[in-house]
Short mmCIF file of C-alpha atoms in Angstrom, two decimals:
data_model
loop_
_atom_site.label_atom_id
_atom_site.label_comp_id
_atom_site.label_asym_id
_atom_site.label_seq_id
_atom_site.Cartn_x
_atom_site.Cartn_y
_atom_site.Cartn_z
CA MET A 736 87.31 96.45 135.64
CA PHE A 737 88.77 100.21 135.93
CA ASP A 738 91.55 98.37 138.41
CA HIS A 739 92.50 95.46 135.74
CA PRO A 740 96.37 95.68 134.74
CA ASP A 741 95.02 95.89 131.11
CA PHE A 742 92.51 98.02 131.37
CA ASP A 743 94.45 101.57 130.15
CA GLY A 744 91.31 104.19 129.55
CA HIS A 745 88.97 102.29 126.86
CA GLU A 746 86.41 103.60 126.31
CA GLY A 747 84.60 100.85 126.49
CA VAL A 748 83.74 96.88 126.84
CA HIS A 749 80.82 95.03 126.49
CA PHE A 750 79.91 92.30 127.80
CA PHE A 751 77.53 89.90 124.89
CA SER A 752 75.67 86.69 126.23
CA ASP A 753 73.07 84.52 124.31
CA PRO A 754 71.88 81.87 125.87
CA THR A 755 70.14 79.82 123.31
CA SER A 756 73.02 80.06 120.28
CA GLY A 757 75.46 79.82 123.52
CA LEU A 758 76.95 83.83 122.44
CA GLN A 759 78.43 84.63 125.15
CA ALA A 760 81.20 87.68 123.39
CA ILE A 761 83.21 90.33 125.15
CA ILE A 762 83.19 93.87 122.86
CA ALA A 763 86.03 95.90 123.72
CA GLY A 764 87.21 99.55 122.18
CA HIS A 765 89.94 101.22 123.58
CA ASN A 766 90.15 103.94 121.76
CA THR A 767 87.92 105.77 118.64
CA ARG A 768 91.15 109.22 117.90
CA PHE A 769 90.96 108.22 114.33
CA GLY A 770 87.69 106.41 113.65
CA PRO A 771 85.36 103.98 114.67
CA GLY A 772 88.13 100.86 116.74
CA GLY A 773 88.66 98.19 114.03
CA GLY A 774 89.93 94.76 115.30
CA GLY A 775 88.56 90.68 113.87
CA THR A 776 87.02 88.38 116.41
CA ARG A 777 89.21 86.00 117.99
CA LEU A 778 86.78 82.10 119.30
CA TRP A 779 88.37 80.62 121.44
CA SER A 780 88.20 78.63 123.68
CA TYR A 781 88.88 80.83 127.00
CA ALA A 782 90.46 78.49 130.36
CA THR A 783 88.21 81.65 132.14
CA PRO A 784 86.38 84.33 131.38
CA LYS A 785 88.46 86.58 133.25
CA ASP A 786 91.65 84.94 130.26
CA ALA A 787 88.92 86.32 127.38
CA ILE A 788 88.61 89.33 128.90
CA THR A 789 92.20 90.53 130.19
CA ASP A 790 92.73 89.79 125.67
CA ALA A 791 90.42 91.63 124.70
CA LEU A 792 91.71 94.74 126.72
CA ARG A 793 95.09 93.53 125.32
CA LEU A 794 94.32 93.60 121.13
CA SER A 795 91.92 95.94 121.59
CA ARG A 796 94.91 98.47 123.05
CA ALA A 797 96.50 97.45 120.38
CA MET A 798 94.57 97.54 117.75
CA SER A 799 94.89 101.57 118.43
CA TYR A 800 98.56 101.38 118.27
CA LYS A 801 99.02 99.00 115.23
CA ASN A 802 95.75 101.19 113.33
CA ALA A 803 97.33 104.91 114.25
CA MET A 804 101.25 103.25 113.18
CA ALA A 805 100.12 102.54 109.66
CA GLY A 806 98.26 106.38 109.60
CA LEU A 807 94.12 104.22 109.00
CA LYS A 808 91.61 105.89 109.81
CA LEU A 809 90.27 103.17 112.55
CA GLY A 810 90.31 102.80 116.33
CA GLY A 811 90.84 100.18 118.17
CA GLY A 812 88.41 97.63 119.13
CA LYS A 813 88.91 94.12 119.30
CA GLY A 814 86.04 90.77 120.08
CA VAL A 815 86.31 87.77 121.35
CA ILE A 816 84.25 85.40 122.12
CA ILE A 817 85.11 82.58 124.85
CA ARG A 818 83.60 78.79 121.91
CA PRO A 819 81.19 76.54 124.00
CA GLU A 820 81.68 73.61 124.84
CA GLY A 821 80.97 70.66 123.17
CA ASP A 822 79.49 71.21 119.31
CA PHE A 823 77.06 74.07 118.40
CA ASP A 824 75.31 75.69 115.90
CA ARG A 825 77.72 78.01 113.84
CA THR A 826 75.32 79.87 112.50
CA ALA A 827 73.03 80.58 115.32
CA LEU A 828 76.67 82.12 116.76
CA PHE A 829 77.92 83.68 115.09
CA GLN A 830 73.81 85.33 114.06
CA ALA A 831 74.26 86.14 118.07
CA TYR A 832 77.32 87.76 117.33
CA GLY A 833 76.58 89.56 114.54
CA ARG A 834 73.38 91.59 116.76
CA ALA A 835 75.91 91.80 119.13
CA VAL A 836 77.97 93.62 117.11
CA GLN A 837 74.91 96.23 115.88
CA ALA A 838 74.37 96.60 119.39
CA VAL A 839 77.65 98.66 119.33
CA GLY A 840 76.39 100.85 116.97
CA GLY A 841 78.94 101.80 114.68
CA ARG A 842 81.90 102.24 117.21
CA TYR A 843 83.80 98.23 116.37
CA ILE A 844 83.59 96.83 112.73
CA THR A 845 84.72 93.13 113.14
CA ALA A 846 86.47 91.07 110.92
CA GLU A 847 88.76 87.91 111.51
CA ASP A 848 90.73 86.48 113.78
CA VAL A 849 91.46 83.95 115.40
CA GLY A 850 89.27 80.81 115.02
CA VAL A 851 86.92 83.06 112.35
CA SER A 852 86.36 82.95 108.63
CA PRO A 853 84.85 85.53 106.24
CA ASP A 854 82.09 82.10 105.51
CA ASP A 855 81.52 83.65 109.86
CA MET A 856 81.41 87.52 108.08
CA ARG A 857 79.32 86.22 105.92
CA ILE A 858 77.07 85.22 109.28
CA ILE A 859 77.50 88.47 110.98
CA LYS A 860 76.84 90.37 107.76
CA THR A 861 73.55 88.89 107.92
CA GLN A 862 73.18 90.90 111.37
CA THR A 863 74.63 94.04 110.64
CA ASP A 864 77.38 96.21 108.26
CA PHE A 865 79.31 97.30 110.73
CA VAL A 866 81.69 94.09 109.23
CA ALA A 867 84.83 93.65 106.49
CA GLY A 868 86.36 90.84 105.49
CA LEU A 869 84.44 89.55 103.13
CA ASP A 870 84.56 87.71 100.29
CA ASP A 871 80.82 89.48 97.96
CA GLY A 872 79.85 92.89 97.62
CA PRO A 873 81.10 96.11 95.52
CA ALA A 874 83.90 96.74 98.20
CA ALA A 875 84.80 92.79 99.16
CA SER A 876 88.80 92.13 99.39
CA GLY A 877 88.12 88.53 101.38
CA ASP A 878 90.32 87.02 103.61
CA PRO A 879 92.95 88.96 105.35
CA SER A 880 95.46 86.73 106.23
CA PRO A 881 97.41 87.15 102.78
CA VAL A 882 98.16 90.40 103.01
CA THR A 883 98.77 89.78 107.01
CA ALA A 884 101.58 87.53 105.32
CA ASP A 885 103.09 89.97 103.07
CA GLY A 886 103.47 92.06 105.56
CA VAL A 887 105.64 90.04 108.02
CA PHE A 888 107.48 88.69 105.52
CA ARG A 889 108.43 92.38 104.30
CA SER A 890 108.81 92.55 107.62
CA ILE A 891 111.67 90.04 108.66
CA LYS A 892 113.19 91.16 105.36
CA VAL A 893 113.77 95.02 107.37
CA ALA A 894 114.93 92.77 110.67
CA VAL A 895 117.43 90.97 108.72
CA ARG A 896 118.99 93.63 106.44
CA HIS A 897 118.79 95.51 109.94
CA ALA A 898 120.83 93.02 111.36
CA THR A 899 122.81 91.62 109.57
CA GLY A 900 123.53 93.39 106.18
CA ARG A 901 122.50 90.78 104.41
CA GLU A 902 119.97 92.25 101.75
CA SER A 903 118.40 88.47 101.09
CA ILE A 904 116.87 85.64 102.90
CA GLU A 905 118.35 82.42 101.45
CA GLY A 906 119.50 80.01 103.35
CA LEU A 907 119.03 81.44 105.83
CA ARG A 908 116.83 79.35 108.96
CA VAL A 909 112.78 80.88 109.79
CA ALA A 910 111.30 78.78 112.85
CA VAL A 911 107.87 79.51 112.12
CA GLN A 912 105.01 78.47 114.96
CA GLY A 913 101.75 78.08 113.87
CA LEU A 914 100.45 77.42 110.14
CA GLY A 915 97.45 78.92 109.93
CA HIS A 916 96.08 81.34 107.11
CA VAL A 917 98.55 84.06 108.05
CA GLY A 918 101.57 81.41 108.92
CA TYR A 919 101.53 79.05 106.28
CA GLY A 920 100.97 82.68 104.21
CA LEU A 921 104.34 84.04 105.23
CA CYS A 922 105.83 80.00 105.27
CA GLU A 923 104.46 80.39 101.33
CA HIS A 924 106.57 83.54 100.76
CA LEU A 925 109.90 82.80 102.64
CA HIS A 926 110.31 78.45 101.12
CA ALA A 927 110.26 81.30 97.32
CA ALA A 928 112.66 83.58 98.35
CA GLY A 929 115.13 80.17 98.87
CA ALA A 930 114.66 79.93 103.15
CA HIS A 931 115.04 76.64 105.00
CA LEU A 932 111.39 76.10 107.42
CA ILE A 933 111.65 74.65 110.18
CA VAL A 934 107.81 74.40 111.50
CA THR A 935 104.91 73.46 113.58
CA ASP A 936 101.28 73.27 113.84
CA ILE A 937 99.58 71.38 115.98
CA ASN A 938 96.73 70.52 113.01
CA LYS A 939 99.05 67.02 111.09
CA VAL A 940 96.91 67.45 107.91
CA VAL A 941 98.84 70.77 107.71
CA LEU A 942 102.26 69.53 108.67
CA ASP A 943 102.04 67.46 105.96
CA ARG A 944 101.97 69.04 103.35
CA ALA A 945 104.34 71.98 104.57
CA LYS A 946 106.92 69.36 104.43
CA THR A 947 105.42 68.57 100.97
CA GLU A 948 105.10 71.32 99.51
CA LEU A 949 108.17 74.31 101.02
CA GLY A 950 110.85 71.05 102.96
CA ALA A 951 109.50 72.05 106.28
CA ILE A 952 111.37 70.27 109.66
CA ILE A 953 108.93 69.47 111.85
CA VAL A 954 108.80 69.66 115.18
CA GLU A 955 106.89 69.68 118.85
CA PRO A 956 105.05 72.90 119.26
CA ASP A 957 106.73 73.11 123.16
CA VAL A 958 110.57 73.12 121.28
CA ILE A 959 110.28 75.19 117.72
CA HIS A 960 111.94 78.50 120.10
CA ALA A 961 114.06 76.70 120.21
CA VAL A 962 115.39 75.02 117.48
CA ASP A 963 118.86 76.59 115.71
CA ALA A 964 117.79 79.06 113.54
CA ASP A 965 118.65 82.57 112.59
CA VAL A 966 114.50 84.39 112.85
CA PHE A 967 111.68 83.28 115.39
CA ALA A 968 108.59 84.42 113.85
CA PRO A 969 105.94 83.51 116.46
CA CYS A 970 102.47 82.73 114.03
CA ALA A 971 99.46 81.59 116.55
CA LEU A 972 98.77 83.12 119.74
CA GLY A 973 101.04 85.69 122.26
CA GLY A 974 103.00 85.25 124.95
CA ALA A 975 105.63 83.05 122.72
CA VAL A 976 107.70 85.45 124.58
CA SER A 977 108.60 84.72 127.74
CA GLU A 978 110.63 84.51 130.67
CA ALA A 979 111.15 80.68 130.82
CA SER A 980 110.82 80.56 126.94
CA LEU A 981 113.30 83.89 125.78
CA PRO A 982 116.65 81.66 127.36
CA GLU A 983 116.23 78.85 125.04
CA ILE A 984 116.06 81.28 122.38
CA LYS A 985 118.52 80.54 119.76
CA ALA A 986 117.61 83.23 117.13
CA LYS A 987 118.86 86.21 117.09
CA ILE A 988 115.88 88.13 115.19
CA ILE A 989 111.77 87.88 116.72
CA VAL A 990 109.45 88.32 113.76
CA GLY A 991 106.11 86.71 113.67
CA ALA A 992 101.90 88.17 113.16
CA ALA A 993 101.20 86.88 116.30
CA ASN A 994 99.46 89.88 118.72
CA ASN A 995 101.00 90.11 122.25
CA GLN A 996 103.93 87.23 121.27
CA LEU A 997 105.68 89.68 124.08
CA ALA A 998 104.10 87.88 127.57
CA SER A 999 105.05 91.04 129.36
CA VAL A 1000 105.93 94.39 128.55
CA GLU A 1001 109.96 93.68 130.79
CA MET A 1002 110.61 90.65 127.71
CA GLY A 1003 111.52 93.55 124.95
CA GLU A 1004 114.18 95.37 127.27
CA ALA A 1005 115.10 91.33 128.32
CA CYS A 1006 115.64 90.97 124.93
CA ARG A 1007 118.16 93.62 123.83
CA GLN A 1008 120.32 92.49 126.32
CA ARG A 1009 120.51 89.85 124.79
CA GLY A 1010 121.28 90.96 121.66
CA ILE A 1011 118.06 89.67 120.09
CA LEU A 1012 116.34 91.93 117.45
CA TYR A 1013 112.75 91.72 118.47
CA ALA A 1014 110.22 93.87 115.72
CA PRO A 1015 106.43 94.14 117.47
CA ASP A 1016 104.11 92.55 116.27
CA TYR A 1017 101.11 95.37 116.34
CA ILE A 1018 103.66 96.80 113.26
CA VAL A 1019 104.16 93.66 111.73
CA ASN A 1020 101.24 92.60 112.11
CA ALA A 1021 99.34 95.77 110.36
CA GLY A 1022 98.72 93.94 106.74
CA GLY A 1023 95.67 92.70 107.41
CA ILE A 1024 93.77 95.64 108.73
CA ILE A 1025 95.20 97.37 105.87
CA ASN A 1026 92.99 95.63 103.66
CA VAL A 1027 90.01 95.57 106.21
CA ALA A 1028 90.54 100.30 106.58
CA ALA A 1029 90.18 99.95 102.78
CA GLU A 1030 87.66 97.79 102.13
CA VAL A 1031 86.41 99.50 104.51
CA SER A 1032 86.76 103.42 103.03
CA GLY A 1033 84.05 101.59 100.51
CA SER A 1034 86.04 100.92 97.13
CA TYR A 1035 88.72 99.00 97.89
CA ASP A 1036 92.39 100.31 96.01
CA PRO A 1037 95.08 97.01 96.10
CA ASN A 1038 97.70 100.40 95.73
CA TRP A 1039 96.90 102.50 98.48
CA VAL A 1040 97.28 98.94 99.93
CA LYS A 1041 101.20 98.51 98.50
CA SER A 1042 101.23 101.88 99.72
CA LYS A 1043 100.61 101.07 102.83
CA LEU A 1044 102.36 97.82 103.37
CA ASP A 1045 106.34 99.65 101.68
CA ALA A 1046 104.99 102.75 104.96
CA LEU A 1047 104.65 99.70 106.93
CA GLU A 1048 108.84 98.78 106.18
CA ILE A 1049 109.85 103.37 106.69
CA THR A 1050 108.46 102.64 109.59
CA LEU A 1051 109.47 99.36 111.12
CA LYS A 1052 113.37 100.55 109.35
CA ASN A 1053 112.40 104.31 112.05
CA ILE A 1054 112.09 101.90 115.60
CA PHE A 1055 115.22 100.42 114.73
CA MET A 1056 117.05 102.80 114.43
CA LEU A 1057 115.38 104.78 117.01
CA ALA A 1058 115.47 101.61 119.77
CA GLU A 1059 119.64 101.54 118.90
CA GLU A 1060 120.27 105.42 119.14
CA ARG A 1061 118.43 105.84 122.45
CA SER A 1062 119.34 102.22 123.51
CA GLU A 1063 116.26 101.10 125.21
CA PRO A 1064 113.61 97.91 123.29
CA THR A 1065 112.28 98.50 120.15
CA ASN A 1066 108.31 97.37 122.15
CA LEU A 1067 109.24 100.68 124.02
CA VAL A 1068 109.83 102.80 121.15
CA ALA A 1069 106.89 101.69 118.38
CA ASP A 1070 104.68 102.52 122.16
CA GLN A 1071 105.98 105.68 123.29
CA MET A 1072 105.61 106.92 118.42
CA ALA A 1073 102.03 105.10 118.48
CA ARG A 1074 100.67 107.69 122.49
CA GLU A 1075 102.31 110.45 121.01
CA ARG A 1076 100.03 109.76 117.28
CA LEU A 1077 97.01 109.07 120.08
CA LYS A 1078 98.03 112.10 122.16
CA ILE A 1079 97.04 109.10 124.61
#
């Protein structure tokens, strides 16, 4: 573990197994300088256990950066559950996972991520209090996805303004990869603002809905990055910007909700060399954890959430300006700022 390429001084990496429910999970805590590790739990079918470990390490580090840059009283943590093969008892699985979260002793607070819903959070809640993203309770705020989508939409406007000088995104073509809760919410914002949508997903039902409700053009998943668009918005899993995909990307702006969009750190400089403005993902998608932080505080305040989203826009603008002044890639500028705040 200590020589894993994505191990970055993580404070703790916890492995959990429950043969009865089929649970195999990893909870990674990266840095708790500003508070307990806050970050969602992901349920995914990983090709190998090593891939799950890599995901947990990378995502927890990104959460440290995200929470520090958003000015939250949370550290960086992430949970991943290896999806059991075949049919499984979802209630039993998430009860076992709740016990795992409880065993970490408050150093990690979970919420939703890919493959996990507010219903799953309620099951986890039966086993531990270290959970957010609930839709009942005195400070409950429900699914944080709409707030994440709002933050991504705001970030697209900031990026468009910086790259083109345009104050409006009306008429722009935006290619959205992934129509989950966040991706579809983003599309609704974009449609309302007059953007033209090109979308993809593996779910035909949601694609039909996007075509009917939002007038979206549907393309296959393996070509979404290469369509003729002004903005590419990766909102599925990570690695959308890679050595293979980058030469085919026509958009000059990349702003999306997915975590770890760059397949490697070097892809940030590769984007810069191609004249592509990349908005660092953990800045762009911080809306969800901002919403969770408001819930964790014990007194949910929508005005506080809005103020943090406003600050997100300013942070992203400053990153763009600094990167331009220094002739450096935006991802490295953001990383440096985050590590300075974390003093690591």
